[in-house]
PDB file of C-alpha atoms in Angstrom:
ATOM      1  CA  UNK A   1     -97.646   8.112 -37.656  1.00 72.00           C
ATOM      2  CA  UNK A   2     -98.931   4.967 -36.031  1.00 78.00           C
ATOM      3  CA  UNK A   3     -96.427   2.115 -35.522  1.00 82.00           C
ATOM      4  CA  UNK A   4     -95.926  -0.272 -38.471  1.00 83.00           C
ATOM      5  CA  UNK A   5     -98.124  -3.315 -39.002  1.00 85.00           C
ATOM      6  CA  UNK A   6     -95.624  -5.901 -37.736  1.00 86.00           C
ATOM      7  CA  UNK A   7     -95.661  -4.345 -34.249  1.00 87.00           C
ATOM      8  CA  UNK A   8     -99.414  -4.824 -33.934  1.00 89.00           C
ATOM      9  CA  UNK A   9     -99.102  -8.387 -35.235  1.00 90.00           C
ATOM     10  CA  UNK A  10     -96.334  -9.149 -32.715  1.00 91.00           C
ATOM     11  CA  UNK A  11     -98.419  -7.909 -29.787  1.00 92.00           C
ATOM     12  CA  UNK A  12    -101.422  -9.890 -31.031  1.00 93.00           C
ATOM     13  CA  UNK A  13     -99.284 -13.030 -31.448  1.00 93.00           C
ATOM     14  CA  UNK A  14     -97.930 -12.652 -27.911  1.00 93.00           C
ATOM     15  CA  UNK A  15    -101.437 -12.129 -26.517  1.00 94.00           C
ATOM     16  CA  UNK A  16    -102.710 -15.196 -28.412  1.00 94.00           C
ATOM     17  CA  UNK A  17     -99.836 -17.358 -27.138  1.00 94.00           C
ATOM     18  CA  UNK A  18    -100.380 -16.267 -23.524  1.00 94.00           C
ATOM     19  CA  UNK A  19    -104.081 -17.093 -23.920  1.00 93.00           C
ATOM     20  CA  UNK A  20    -103.262 -20.470 -25.472  1.00 93.00           C
ATOM     21  CA  UNK A  21    -100.973 -21.292 -22.546  1.00 93.00           C
ATOM     22  CA  UNK A  22    -103.769 -20.370 -20.121  1.00 92.00           C
ATOM     23  CA  UNK A  23    -106.266 -22.576 -21.934  1.00 92.00           C
ATOM     24  CA  UNK A  24    -103.877 -25.554 -21.943  1.00 91.00           C
ATOM     25  CA  UNK A  25    -102.436 -25.222 -18.445  1.00 89.00           C
ATOM     26  CA  UNK A  26    -104.964 -23.706 -16.009  1.00 88.00           C
ATOM     27  CA  UNK A  27    -106.968 -26.058 -13.778  1.00 86.00           C
ATOM     28  CA  UNK A  28    -109.888 -23.745 -13.047  1.00 87.00           C
ATOM     29  CA  UNK A  29    -112.495 -23.703 -15.841  1.00 88.00           C
ATOM     30  CA  UNK A  30    -113.264 -19.999 -15.232  1.00 89.00           C
ATOM     31  CA  UNK A  31    -109.590 -19.177 -15.816  1.00 90.00           C
ATOM     32  CA  UNK A  32    -109.680 -21.250 -19.011  1.00 91.00           C
ATOM     33  CA  UNK A  33    -112.639 -19.176 -20.255  1.00 92.00           C
ATOM     34  CA  UNK A  34    -110.781 -15.944 -19.394  1.00 92.00           C
ATOM     35  CA  UNK A  35    -107.831 -17.170 -21.473  1.00 93.00           C
ATOM     36  CA  UNK A  36    -110.195 -17.897 -24.385  1.00 93.00           C
ATOM     37  CA  UNK A  37    -111.328 -14.263 -24.184  1.00 92.00           C
ATOM     38  CA  UNK A  38    -107.681 -13.173 -24.427  1.00 93.00           C
ATOM     39  CA  UNK A  39    -107.229 -15.267 -27.585  1.00 93.00           C
ATOM     40  CA  UNK A  40    -110.385 -13.799 -29.173  1.00 93.00           C
ATOM     41  CA  UNK A  41    -109.082 -10.299 -28.420  1.00 93.00           C
ATOM     42  CA  UNK A  42    -105.761 -11.098 -30.086  1.00 94.00           C
ATOM     43  CA  UNK A  43    -107.674 -12.126 -33.211  1.00 93.00           C
ATOM     44  CA  UNK A  44    -109.620  -8.852 -33.091  1.00 92.00           C
ATOM     45  CA  UNK A  45    -106.405  -6.797 -32.922  1.00 93.00           C
ATOM     46  CA  UNK A  46    -105.188  -8.645 -36.026  1.00 92.00           C
ATOM     47  CA  UNK A  47    -108.459  -8.091 -37.909  1.00 91.00           C
ATOM     48  CA  UNK A  48    -108.557  -4.371 -37.179  1.00 90.00           C
ATOM     49  CA  UNK A  49    -104.819  -3.936 -37.905  1.00 89.00           C
ATOM     50  CA  UNK A  50    -105.104  -5.648 -41.288  1.00 88.00           C
ATOM     51  CA  UNK A  51    -108.215  -3.562 -42.018  1.00 88.00           C
ATOM     52  CA  UNK A  52    -106.389  -0.320 -41.195  1.00 86.00           C
ATOM     53  CA  UNK A  53    -103.219  -1.108 -43.106  1.00 85.00           C
ATOM     54  CA  UNK A  54    -104.684  -3.018 -46.025  1.00 80.00           C
ATOM     55  CA  UNK A  55    -107.618  -0.912 -47.167  1.00 75.00           C
ATOM     56  CA  UNK A  56    -106.894   1.256 -50.196  1.00 73.00           C
ATOM     57  CA  UNK A  57    -110.383   2.825 -50.196  1.00 71.00           C
ATOM     58  CA  UNK A  58    -112.578   3.395 -47.114  1.00 72.00           C
ATOM     59  CA  UNK A  59    -114.539   0.255 -46.284  1.00 79.00           C
ATOM     60  CA  UNK A  60    -115.927  -1.330 -43.151  1.00 81.00           C
ATOM     61  CA  UNK A  61    -115.362  -5.046 -43.818  1.00 84.00           C
ATOM     62  CA  UNK A  62    -112.612  -5.573 -41.232  1.00 84.00           C
ATOM     63  CA  UNK A  63    -114.385  -3.543 -38.564  1.00 86.00           C
ATOM     64  CA  UNK A  64    -117.684  -5.374 -39.002  1.00 87.00           C
ATOM     65  CA  UNK A  65    -115.871  -8.735 -38.875  1.00 89.00           C
ATOM     66  CA  UNK A  66    -114.301  -7.675 -35.572  1.00 89.00           C
ATOM     67  CA  UNK A  67    -117.716  -6.558 -34.304  1.00 89.00           C
ATOM     68  CA  UNK A  68    -119.164 -10.001 -35.091  1.00 90.00           C
ATOM     69  CA  UNK A  69    -116.267 -11.668 -33.263  1.00 91.00           C
ATOM     70  CA  UNK A  70    -117.191  -9.501 -30.269  1.00 90.00           C
ATOM     71  CA  UNK A  71    -120.832 -10.678 -30.430  1.00 90.00           C
ATOM     72  CA  UNK A  72    -119.784 -14.328 -30.619  1.00 91.00           C
ATOM     73  CA  UNK A  73    -117.378 -13.798 -27.696  1.00 90.00           C
ATOM     74  CA  UNK A  74    -120.193 -12.384 -25.570  1.00 89.00           C
ATOM     75  CA  UNK A  75    -122.454 -15.343 -26.389  1.00 91.00           C
ATOM     76  CA  UNK A  76    -119.617 -17.786 -25.708  1.00 91.00           C
ATOM     77  CA  UNK A  77    -118.853 -16.228 -22.314  1.00 90.00           C
ATOM     78  CA  UNK A  78    -122.517 -16.317 -21.246  1.00 90.00           C
ATOM     79  CA  UNK A  79    -123.104 -19.952 -22.226  1.00 92.00           C
ATOM     80  CA  UNK A  80    -119.682 -21.093 -20.998  1.00 91.00           C
ATOM     81  CA  UNK A  81    -120.118 -19.544 -17.566  1.00 90.00           C
ATOM     82  CA  UNK A  82    -123.652 -20.985 -17.320  1.00 90.00           C
ATOM     83  CA  UNK A  83    -122.255 -24.460 -18.035  1.00 89.00           C
ATOM     84  CA  UNK A  84    -119.508 -23.960 -15.435  1.00 89.00           C
ATOM     85  CA  UNK A  85    -122.064 -22.903 -12.810  1.00 88.00           C
ATOM     86  CA  UNK A  86    -124.263 -25.906 -13.651  1.00 87.00           C
ATOM     87  CA  UNK A  87    -121.260 -28.236 -13.285  1.00 87.00           C
ATOM     88  CA  UNK A  88    -120.323 -26.588  -9.982  1.00 86.00           C
ATOM     89  CA  UNK A  89    -123.864 -27.159  -8.712  1.00 85.00           C
ATOM     90  CA  UNK A  90    -123.840 -30.889  -9.482  1.00 84.00           C
ATOM     91  CA  UNK A  91    -120.178 -31.748  -8.758  1.00 81.00           C
ATOM     92  CA  UNK A  92    -118.988 -28.990  -6.351  1.00 81.00           C
ATOM     93  CA  UNK A  93    -115.929 -28.468  -8.558  1.00 80.00           C
ATOM     94  CA  UNK A  94    -114.826 -26.369 -11.508  1.00 80.00           C
ATOM     95  CA  UNK A  95    -111.468 -28.116 -11.965  1.00 83.00           C
ATOM     96  CA  UNK A  96    -111.440 -29.300 -15.567  1.00 81.00           C
ATOM     97  CA  UNK A  97    -109.695 -32.576 -14.612  1.00 80.00           C
ATOM     98  CA  UNK A  98    -112.692 -33.514 -12.423  1.00 80.00           C
ATOM     99  CA  UNK A  99    -115.131 -33.317 -15.331  1.00 80.00           C
ATOM    100  CA  UNK A 100    -113.803 -36.188 -17.426  1.00 80.00           C
ATOM    101  CA  UNK A 101    -116.846 -38.426 -17.890  1.00 79.00           C
ATOM    102  CA  UNK A 102    -116.472 -38.244 -21.693  1.00 78.00           C
ATOM    103  CA  UNK A 103    -112.899 -39.602 -21.481  1.00 75.00           C
ATOM    104  CA  UNK A 104    -112.205 -43.327 -21.916  1.00 69.00           C
TER     105      UNK A 104
ATOM    106  CA  UNK B   1     -88.711   4.215 -36.611  1.00 48.00           C
ATOM    107  CA  UNK B   2     -85.823   5.286 -34.400  1.00 51.00           C
ATOM    108  CA  UNK B   3     -86.009   6.525 -30.864  1.00 54.00           C
ATOM    109  CA  UNK B   4     -85.263  10.088 -31.991  1.00 56.00           C
ATOM    110  CA  UNK B   5     -88.635  10.424 -33.666  1.00 62.00           C
ATOM    111  CA  UNK B   6     -90.766   9.010 -30.861  1.00 69.00           C
ATOM    112  CA  UNK B   7     -94.281  10.231 -31.511  1.00 81.00           C
ATOM    113  CA  UNK B   8     -97.208  10.206 -29.096  1.00 83.00           C
ATOM    114  CA  UNK B   9     -98.623   7.263 -31.067  1.00 82.00           C
ATOM    115  CA  UNK B  10     -95.483   5.247 -30.348  1.00 85.00           C
ATOM    116  CA  UNK B  11     -95.677   6.128 -26.646  1.00 87.00           C
ATOM    117  CA  UNK B  12     -99.368   5.194 -26.551  1.00 88.00           C
ATOM    118  CA  UNK B  13     -98.580   1.950 -28.377  1.00 89.00           C
ATOM    119  CA  UNK B  14     -95.969   1.085 -25.743  1.00 89.00           C
ATOM    120  CA  UNK B  15     -98.361   1.879 -22.898  1.00 91.00           C
ATOM    121  CA  UNK B  16    -101.174  -0.197 -24.418  1.00 92.00           C
ATOM    122  CA  UNK B  17     -98.747  -3.067 -25.068  1.00 92.00           C
ATOM    123  CA  UNK B  18     -97.729  -3.073 -21.405  1.00 93.00           C
ATOM    124  CA  UNK B  19    -101.390  -2.956 -20.305  1.00 92.00           C
ATOM    125  CA  UNK B  20    -102.484  -5.710 -22.691  1.00 93.00           C
ATOM    126  CA  UNK B  21     -99.651  -8.184 -22.195  1.00 93.00           C
ATOM    127  CA  UNK B  22     -99.197  -7.421 -18.486  1.00 93.00           C
ATOM    128  CA  UNK B  23    -102.909  -7.920 -17.900  1.00 93.00           C
ATOM    129  CA  UNK B  24    -102.837 -11.151 -19.883  1.00 92.00           C
ATOM    130  CA  UNK B  25     -99.923 -12.493 -17.819  1.00 92.00           C
ATOM    131  CA  UNK B  26    -101.835 -11.477 -14.691  1.00 92.00           C
ATOM    132  CA  UNK B  27    -104.872 -13.463 -15.852  1.00 91.00           C
ATOM    133  CA  UNK B  28    -102.839 -16.583 -16.607  1.00 90.00           C
ATOM    134  CA  UNK B  29    -100.478 -16.573 -13.623  1.00 89.00           C
ATOM    135  CA  UNK B  30    -102.592 -15.162 -10.788  1.00 86.00           C
ATOM    136  CA  UNK B  31    -103.788 -17.732  -8.282  1.00 84.00           C
ATOM    137  CA  UNK B  32    -106.691 -15.648  -6.971  1.00 86.00           C
ATOM    138  CA  UNK B  33    -109.400 -15.531  -9.642  1.00 87.00           C
ATOM    139  CA  UNK B  34    -110.986 -12.291  -8.396  1.00 88.00           C
ATOM    140  CA  UNK B  35    -107.667 -10.590  -9.105  1.00 89.00           C
ATOM    141  CA  UNK B  36    -107.556 -12.525 -12.371  1.00 89.00           C
ATOM    142  CA  UNK B  37    -110.854 -10.913 -13.408  1.00 90.00           C
ATOM    143  CA  UNK B  38    -109.413  -7.456 -12.646  1.00 92.00           C
ATOM    144  CA  UNK B  39    -106.300  -8.270 -14.710  1.00 93.00           C
ATOM    145  CA  UNK B  40    -108.598  -9.384 -17.533  1.00 93.00           C
ATOM    146  CA  UNK B  41    -110.274  -5.954 -17.468  1.00 93.00           C
ATOM    147  CA  UNK B  42    -106.828  -4.278 -17.604  1.00 93.00           C
ATOM    148  CA  UNK B  43    -105.859  -6.391 -20.618  1.00 93.00           C
ATOM    149  CA  UNK B  44    -109.142  -5.713 -22.445  1.00 93.00           C
ATOM    150  CA  UNK B  45    -108.708  -1.980 -21.809  1.00 93.00           C
ATOM    151  CA  UNK B  46    -105.321  -2.155 -23.526  1.00 93.00           C
ATOM    152  CA  UNK B  47    -106.957  -3.804 -26.537  1.00 93.00           C
ATOM    153  CA  UNK B  48    -109.520  -0.959 -26.633  1.00 93.00           C
ATOM    154  CA  UNK B  49    -106.540   1.431 -26.772  1.00 92.00           C
ATOM    155  CA  UNK B  50    -105.191  -0.446 -29.815  1.00 92.00           C
ATOM    156  CA  UNK B  51    -108.558   0.042 -31.513  1.00 91.00           C
ATOM    157  CA  UNK B  52    -108.296   3.800 -30.921  1.00 90.00           C
ATOM    158  CA  UNK B  53    -104.768   3.821 -32.393  1.00 89.00           C
ATOM    159  CA  UNK B  54    -106.059   1.934 -35.449  1.00 87.00           C
ATOM    160  CA  UNK B  55    -108.845   4.537 -35.966  1.00 85.00           C
ATOM    161  CA  UNK B  56    -111.732   2.244 -35.016  1.00 86.00           C
ATOM    162  CA  UNK B  57    -113.410   4.376 -32.301  1.00 87.00           C
ATOM    163  CA  UNK B  58    -116.720   2.491 -32.427  1.00 89.00           C
ATOM    164  CA  UNK B  59    -114.993  -0.826 -31.717  1.00 90.00           C
ATOM    165  CA  UNK B  60    -113.050   0.790 -28.877  1.00 92.00           C
ATOM    166  CA  UNK B  61    -116.284   2.058 -27.300  1.00 92.00           C
ATOM    167  CA  UNK B  62    -117.987  -1.325 -27.751  1.00 91.00           C
ATOM    168  CA  UNK B  63    -114.901  -3.025 -26.302  1.00 91.00           C
ATOM    169  CA  UNK B  64    -115.181  -0.907 -23.146  1.00 92.00           C
ATOM    170  CA  UNK B  65    -118.968  -1.311 -22.884  1.00 91.00           C
ATOM    171  CA  UNK B  66    -119.345  -5.007 -23.740  1.00 88.00           C
ATOM    172  CA  UNK B  67    -116.041  -6.510 -22.621  1.00 88.00           C
ATOM    173  CA  UNK B  68    -115.092  -4.393 -19.623  1.00 89.00           C
ATOM    174  CA  UNK B  69    -118.676  -3.633 -18.609  1.00 88.00           C
ATOM    175  CA  UNK B  70    -120.614  -6.813 -19.310  1.00 88.00           C
ATOM    176  CA  UNK B  71    -118.136  -9.674 -19.639  1.00 89.00           C
ATOM    177  CA  UNK B  72    -115.932  -8.404 -16.805  1.00 90.00           C
ATOM    178  CA  UNK B  73    -118.930  -8.353 -14.454  1.00 90.00           C
ATOM    179  CA  UNK B  74    -120.075 -11.759 -15.767  1.00 89.00           C
ATOM    180  CA  UNK B  75    -116.686 -13.277 -14.924  1.00 90.00           C
ATOM    181  CA  UNK B  76    -116.695 -11.659 -11.489  1.00 90.00           C
ATOM    182  CA  UNK B  77    -120.128 -13.187 -10.832  1.00 88.00           C
ATOM    183  CA  UNK B  78    -118.968 -16.618 -12.013  1.00 87.00           C
ATOM    184  CA  UNK B  79    -115.886 -16.420  -9.764  1.00 88.00           C
ATOM    185  CA  UNK B  80    -118.041 -15.503  -6.768  1.00 87.00           C
ATOM    186  CA  UNK B  81    -120.668 -18.168  -7.474  1.00 84.00           C
ATOM    187  CA  UNK B  82    -117.934 -20.824  -7.462  1.00 82.00           C
ATOM    188  CA  UNK B  83    -116.378 -19.397  -4.323  1.00 78.00           C
ATOM    189  CA  UNK B  84    -114.724 -22.521  -2.925  1.00 74.00           C
ATOM    190  CA  UNK B  85    -112.740 -22.773  -6.173  1.00 70.00           C
ATOM    191  CA  UNK B  86    -111.423 -19.200  -6.221  1.00 70.00           C
ATOM    192  CA  UNK B  87    -108.107 -20.006  -4.542  1.00 71.00           C
ATOM    193  CA  UNK B  88    -107.003 -23.447  -5.723  1.00 71.00           C
ATOM    194  CA  UNK B  89    -103.729 -24.556  -4.164  1.00 72.00           C
ATOM    195  CA  UNK B  90    -102.467 -25.562  -7.592  1.00 75.00           C
ATOM    196  CA  UNK B  91    -102.912 -23.195 -10.504  1.00 78.00           C
ATOM    197  CA  UNK B  92    -101.672 -25.436 -13.290  1.00 81.00           C
ATOM    198  CA  UNK B  93    -102.313 -29.016 -14.308  1.00 79.00           C
ATOM    199  CA  UNK B  94     -99.651 -31.649 -14.923  1.00 81.00           C
ATOM    200  CA  UNK B  95     -99.019 -30.622 -18.532  1.00 85.00           C
ATOM    201  CA  UNK B  96     -98.114 -27.015 -17.686  1.00 84.00           C
ATOM    202  CA  UNK B  97     -94.509 -27.248 -18.899  1.00 89.00           C
ATOM    203  CA  UNK B  98     -95.591 -28.917 -22.113  1.00 90.00           C
ATOM    204  CA  UNK B  99     -98.218 -26.194 -22.572  1.00 89.00           C
ATOM    205  CA  UNK B 100     -95.626 -23.464 -22.012  1.00 90.00           C
ATOM    206  CA  UNK B 101     -93.399 -25.103 -24.604  1.00 92.00           C
ATOM    207  CA  UNK B 102     -96.324 -25.277 -27.055  1.00 92.00           C
ATOM    208  CA  UNK B 103     -97.252 -21.630 -26.484  1.00 91.00           C
ATOM    209  CA  UNK B 104     -93.663 -20.392 -26.933  1.00 93.00           C
ATOM    210  CA  UNK B 105     -93.281 -22.536 -30.060  1.00 93.00           C
ATOM    211  CA  UNK B 106     -96.530 -21.105 -31.440  1.00 92.00           C
ATOM    212  CA  UNK B 107     -95.315 -17.552 -30.811  1.00 92.00           C
ATOM    213  CA  UNK B 108     -91.942 -18.204 -32.452  1.00 92.00           C
ATOM    214  CA  UNK B 109     -93.624 -19.885 -35.431  1.00 92.00           C
ATOM    215  CA  UNK B 110     -95.908 -16.875 -35.955  1.00 90.00           C
ATOM    216  CA  UNK B 111     -92.879 -14.566 -35.677  1.00 88.00           C
ATOM    217  CA  UNK B 112     -90.957 -16.624 -38.209  1.00 89.00           C
ATOM    218  CA  UNK B 113     -93.715 -17.358 -40.721  1.00 87.00           C
ATOM    219  CA  UNK B 114     -95.937 -14.273 -40.605  1.00 84.00           C
ATOM    220  CA  UNK B 115     -94.075 -11.355 -39.101  1.00 80.00           C
ATOM    221  CA  UNK B 116     -90.514 -11.867 -40.408  1.00 79.00           C
ATOM    222  CA  UNK B 117     -91.577 -11.604 -44.104  1.00 79.00           C
ATOM    223  CA  UNK B 118     -93.252  -8.219 -43.573  1.00 80.00           C
ATOM    224  CA  UNK B 119     -90.754  -6.908 -41.008  1.00 77.00           C
ATOM    225  CA  UNK B 120     -90.161  -3.197 -41.672  1.00 72.00           C
ATOM    226  CA  UNK B 121     -92.171  -3.236 -44.901  1.00 73.00           C
ATOM    227  CA  UNK B 122     -95.730  -2.075 -44.323  1.00 72.00           C
ATOM    228  CA  UNK B 123     -94.835   1.038 -42.358  1.00 71.00           C
ATOM    229  CA  UNK B 124     -97.919   3.143 -42.988  1.00 74.00           C
ATOM    230  CA  UNK B 125    -101.586   2.579 -43.818  1.00 74.00           C
ATOM    231  CA  UNK B 126    -102.217   2.652 -47.561  1.00 71.00           C
ATOM    232  CA  UNK B 127    -105.138   5.044 -47.201  1.00 70.00           C
ATOM    233  CA  UNK B 128    -105.351   8.184 -45.093  1.00 70.00           C
ATOM    234  CA  UNK B 129    -109.160   8.268 -45.319  1.00 70.00           C
ATOM    235  CA  UNK B 130    -110.852   5.860 -42.911  1.00 76.00           C
ATOM    236  CA  UNK B 131    -114.412   4.625 -42.845  1.00 76.00           C
ATOM    237  CA  UNK B 132    -116.391   6.343 -40.080  1.00 80.00           C
ATOM    238  CA  UNK B 133    -118.750   4.888 -37.519  1.00 81.00           C
ATOM    239  CA  UNK B 134    -121.605   6.161 -39.706  1.00 83.00           C
ATOM    240  CA  UNK B 135    -120.341   4.042 -42.626  1.00 82.00           C
ATOM    241  CA  UNK B 136    -120.197   1.016 -40.314  1.00 83.00           C
ATOM    242  CA  UNK B 137    -123.754   1.615 -39.115  1.00 84.00           C
ATOM    243  CA  UNK B 138    -125.080   1.982 -42.665  1.00 84.00           C
ATOM    244  CA  UNK B 139    -123.237  -1.168 -43.786  1.00 84.00           C
ATOM    245  CA  UNK B 140    -124.702  -3.205 -40.907  1.00 83.00           C
ATOM    246  CA  UNK B 141    -128.297  -2.497 -41.993  1.00 84.00           C
ATOM    247  CA  UNK B 142    -128.060  -2.239 -45.786  1.00 81.00           C
ATOM    248  CA  UNK B 143    -129.355  -5.186 -47.778  1.00 74.00           C
ATOM    249  CA  UNK B 144    -126.344  -5.590 -50.077  1.00 80.00           C
ATOM    250  CA  UNK B 145    -123.848  -5.552 -47.189  1.00 81.00           C
ATOM    251  CA  UNK B 146    -124.139  -7.120 -43.720  1.00 86.00           C
ATOM    252  CA  UNK B 147    -127.814  -7.094 -42.791  1.00 88.00           C
ATOM    253  CA  UNK B 148    -128.072 -10.914 -42.872  1.00 89.00           C
ATOM    254  CA  UNK B 149    -125.005 -11.572 -40.640  1.00 87.00           C
ATOM    255  CA  UNK B 150    -126.258  -8.789 -38.372  1.00 88.00           C
ATOM    256  CA  UNK B 151    -129.661 -10.443 -37.926  1.00 89.00           C
ATOM    257  CA  UNK B 152    -128.102 -13.896 -37.505  1.00 91.00           C
ATOM    258  CA  UNK B 153    -125.802 -12.457 -34.820  1.00 91.00           C
ATOM    259  CA  UNK B 154    -128.745 -10.966 -32.927  1.00 91.00           C
ATOM    260  CA  UNK B 155    -130.621 -14.282 -33.179  1.00 94.00           C
ATOM    261  CA  UNK B 156    -127.516 -16.072 -31.865  1.00 93.00           C
ATOM    262  CA  UNK B 157    -127.242 -13.646 -28.940  1.00 91.00           C
ATOM    263  CA  UNK B 158    -130.902 -14.205 -28.034  1.00 93.00           C
ATOM    264  CA  UNK B 159    -130.480 -17.985 -28.273  1.00 93.00           C
ATOM    265  CA  UNK B 160    -127.311 -17.838 -26.155  1.00 92.00           C
ATOM    266  CA  UNK B 161    -129.071 -15.713 -23.524  1.00 91.00           C
ATOM    267  CA  UNK B 162    -132.033 -18.106 -23.268  1.00 93.00           C
ATOM    268  CA  UNK B 163    -129.667 -21.076 -23.280  1.00 91.00           C
ATOM    269  CA  UNK B 164    -127.538 -19.601 -20.495  1.00 89.00           C
ATOM    270  CA  UNK B 165    -130.631 -19.029 -18.332  1.00 89.00           C
ATOM    271  CA  UNK B 166    -131.938 -22.561 -18.962  1.00 89.00           C
ATOM    272  CA  UNK B 167    -128.569 -24.209 -18.257  1.00 86.00           C
ATOM    273  CA  UNK B 168    -127.780 -22.254 -15.093  1.00 81.00           C
ATOM    274  CA  UNK B 169    -131.307 -22.391 -13.645  1.00 81.00           C
ATOM    275  CA  UNK B 170    -131.913 -24.270 -10.401  1.00 74.00           C
ATOM    276  CA  UNK B 171    -133.722 -27.590 -10.951  1.00 69.00           C
ATOM    277  CA  UNK B 172    -137.204 -27.572  -9.416  1.00 63.00           C
TER     278      UNK B 172
END
């Protein structure tokens, strides 16, 4: 017997909230990206949990959705880290408060 | 579920919860980013354990290969390439307390709105038979299922790879 659905949802909610706090509060852009990965993983736990508990007949919809989230997360990490490295090269900083030229 | 009928699934669930949430707290609160990357790997490993518990072995394997293998190394590289920033004296910006308040509020809202209504209700999966990895593979390449999203995802990955190289390349 695996634990009931609400336990999985609670863990995923906690993971998402920790990630959200990291995104909002960390100064280092690399740490912000790591926190985004945590949030994406929380979403994946939810998707797979709902797939496991909700399916009445065998299907793969939830699993394939989670797999696509994984692909997007990989692409996001690659491009995000490339942008951070480019910013570091031009400004010698990865503190998000230092990169505010779009703010007025 | 009471503590008298603790099954190995419940024990594994507890262990993976500790790994996932502990790793996540390590990522968010650790000042040294190299250690943060290691904590991230710990957290992602816990999530892979959840996938095993939820009978999604393919996702668990991909989680270990892609997240722990590829993305973990990618983050380690990024931390080392921005070396002077690895140990900032201040971890958090000025709105840290506000952010903590927002995160806690978000968690409590999810508990109240989503989890409280189904608390104790959906105790077991509705179907004992689960789709296998073979079913997933067939669905990803069959025309009436997910072949189009699959191809779009591969195109996106290629574009992201080329884009990452172009953005991070040294100007000459």
